[in-house]
């Protein structure tokens, strides 16, 4: 069945895959929309803004609001190529 095949498709366990997918989606929203961090957290399936913040901090070593503010500064587009 699907659970037996899943590890072959993605090396992470399903929950890790889901969290990675959510945090990548949040990153994309931060980069391409004017949505608030709370709106992005909810759209990406996080239970709350703090839940997304914790995961974002773990992956990108900064909070989502900090990244969003940085992306809006003219001339700094190339500084965050993670």
CSV table of C-alpha atoms in Angstrom, one decimal:
chain,number,residue,atom,x,y,z
A,1,UNK,CA,0.0,0.0,0.0
A,2,UNK,CA,0.9,3.7,0.0
A,3,UNK,CA,2.5,3.7,3.5
A,4,UNK,CA,5.0,1.0,2.5
A,5,UNK,CA,5.9,2.9,-0.7
A,6,UNK,CA,6.1,6.4,0.9
A,7,UNK,CA,9.7,6.0,2.3
A,8,UNK,CA,10.9,5.1,-1.1
A,9,UNK,CA,9.4,8.4,-2.5
A,10,UNK,CA,10.7,10.6,0.2
A,11,UNK,CA,13.4,9.7,2.8
A,12,UNK,CA,11.7,11.5,5.6
A,13,UNK,CA,8.8,10.1,7.6
A,14,UNK,CA,5.4,11.4,6.5
A,15,UNK,CA,5.1,14.0,9.2
A,16,UNK,CA,8.5,15.4,8.4
A,17,UNK,CA,7.6,15.6,4.8
A,18,UNK,CA,4.4,17.4,5.6
A,19,UNK,CA,6.2,19.9,7.8
A,20,UNK,CA,8.8,20.5,5.1
A,21,UNK,CA,6.0,21.0,2.6
A,22,UNK,CA,4.2,23.5,4.9
A,23,UNK,CA,7.4,25.5,5.6
A,24,UNK,CA,8.3,25.7,1.9
A,25,UNK,CA,4.8,26.9,1.1
A,26,UNK,CA,5.1,29.5,3.9
A,27,UNK,CA,8.4,30.7,2.5
A,28,UNK,CA,6.9,31.1,-0.9
A,29,UNK,CA,3.9,33.1,0.5
A,30,UNK,CA,6.3,35.4,2.4
A,31,UNK,CA,8.3,36.0,-0.8
A,32,UNK,CA,5.4,36.5,-3.2
A,33,UNK,CA,2.4,38.0,-1.2
A,34,UNK,CA,1.5,40.7,1.2
A,35,UNK,CA,-0.4,38.4,3.5
A,36,UNK,CA,0.3,38.7,7.2
A,37,UNK,CA,2.4,36.0,8.9
A,38,UNK,CA,-0.8,34.8,10.7
A,39,UNK,CA,-2.7,34.5,7.4
A,40,UNK,CA,0.2,32.5,5.9
A,41,UNK,CA,0.4,30.2,8.9
A,42,UNK,CA,-3.3,29.3,8.6
A,43,UNK,CA,-3.2,28.9,4.9
A,44,UNK,CA,-0.2,26.6,5.2
A,45,UNK,CA,-1.9,24.3,7.7
A,46,UNK,CA,-0.1,25.4,10.9
A,47,UNK,CA,-2.3,25.3,14.0
A,48,UNK,CA,-1.1,28.8,15.0
A,49,UNK,CA,1.3,31.6,14.2
A,50,UNK,CA,3.7,30.4,17.0
A,51,UNK,CA,3.7,26.9,15.6
A,52,UNK,CA,4.9,28.2,12.2
A,53,UNK,CA,7.4,30.6,13.9
A,54,UNK,CA,9.0,27.7,15.8
A,55,UNK,CA,9.4,25.6,12.6
A,56,UNK,CA,10.5,28.6,10.5
A,57,UNK,CA,13.1,29.5,13.1
A,58,UNK,CA,14.4,25.9,13.2
A,59,UNK,CA,14.8,25.8,9.4
A,60,UNK,CA,15.8,29.4,8.5
A,61,UNK,CA,17.4,30.6,11.7
A,62,UNK,CA,15.1,33.6,11.8
A,63,UNK,CA,11.4,34.3,12.3
A,64,UNK,CA,9.0,34.6,9.3
A,65,UNK,CA,8.3,38.2,10.1
A,66,UNK,CA,12.0,39.0,10.0
A,67,UNK,CA,12.4,37.3,6.7
A,68,UNK,CA,9.3,39.1,5.3
A,69,UNK,CA,10.6,42.5,6.4
A,70,UNK,CA,14.0,41.7,4.9
A,71,UNK,CA,12.5,40.7,1.6
A,72,UNK,CA,10.7,44.0,1.4
A,73,UNK,CA,13.9,46.0,1.7
A,74,UNK,CA,15.0,47.3,-1.8
A,75,UNK,CA,18.4,46.0,-3.0
A,76,UNK,CA,18.6,42.9,-0.7
A,77,UNK,CA,16.9,40.4,-2.9
A,78,UNK,CA,20.0,38.2,-3.3
A,79,UNK,CA,20.7,37.9,0.4
A,80,UNK,CA,18.3,35.1,1.2
A,81,UNK,CA,18.9,32.3,-1.3
A,82,UNK,CA,17.9,29.5,1.2
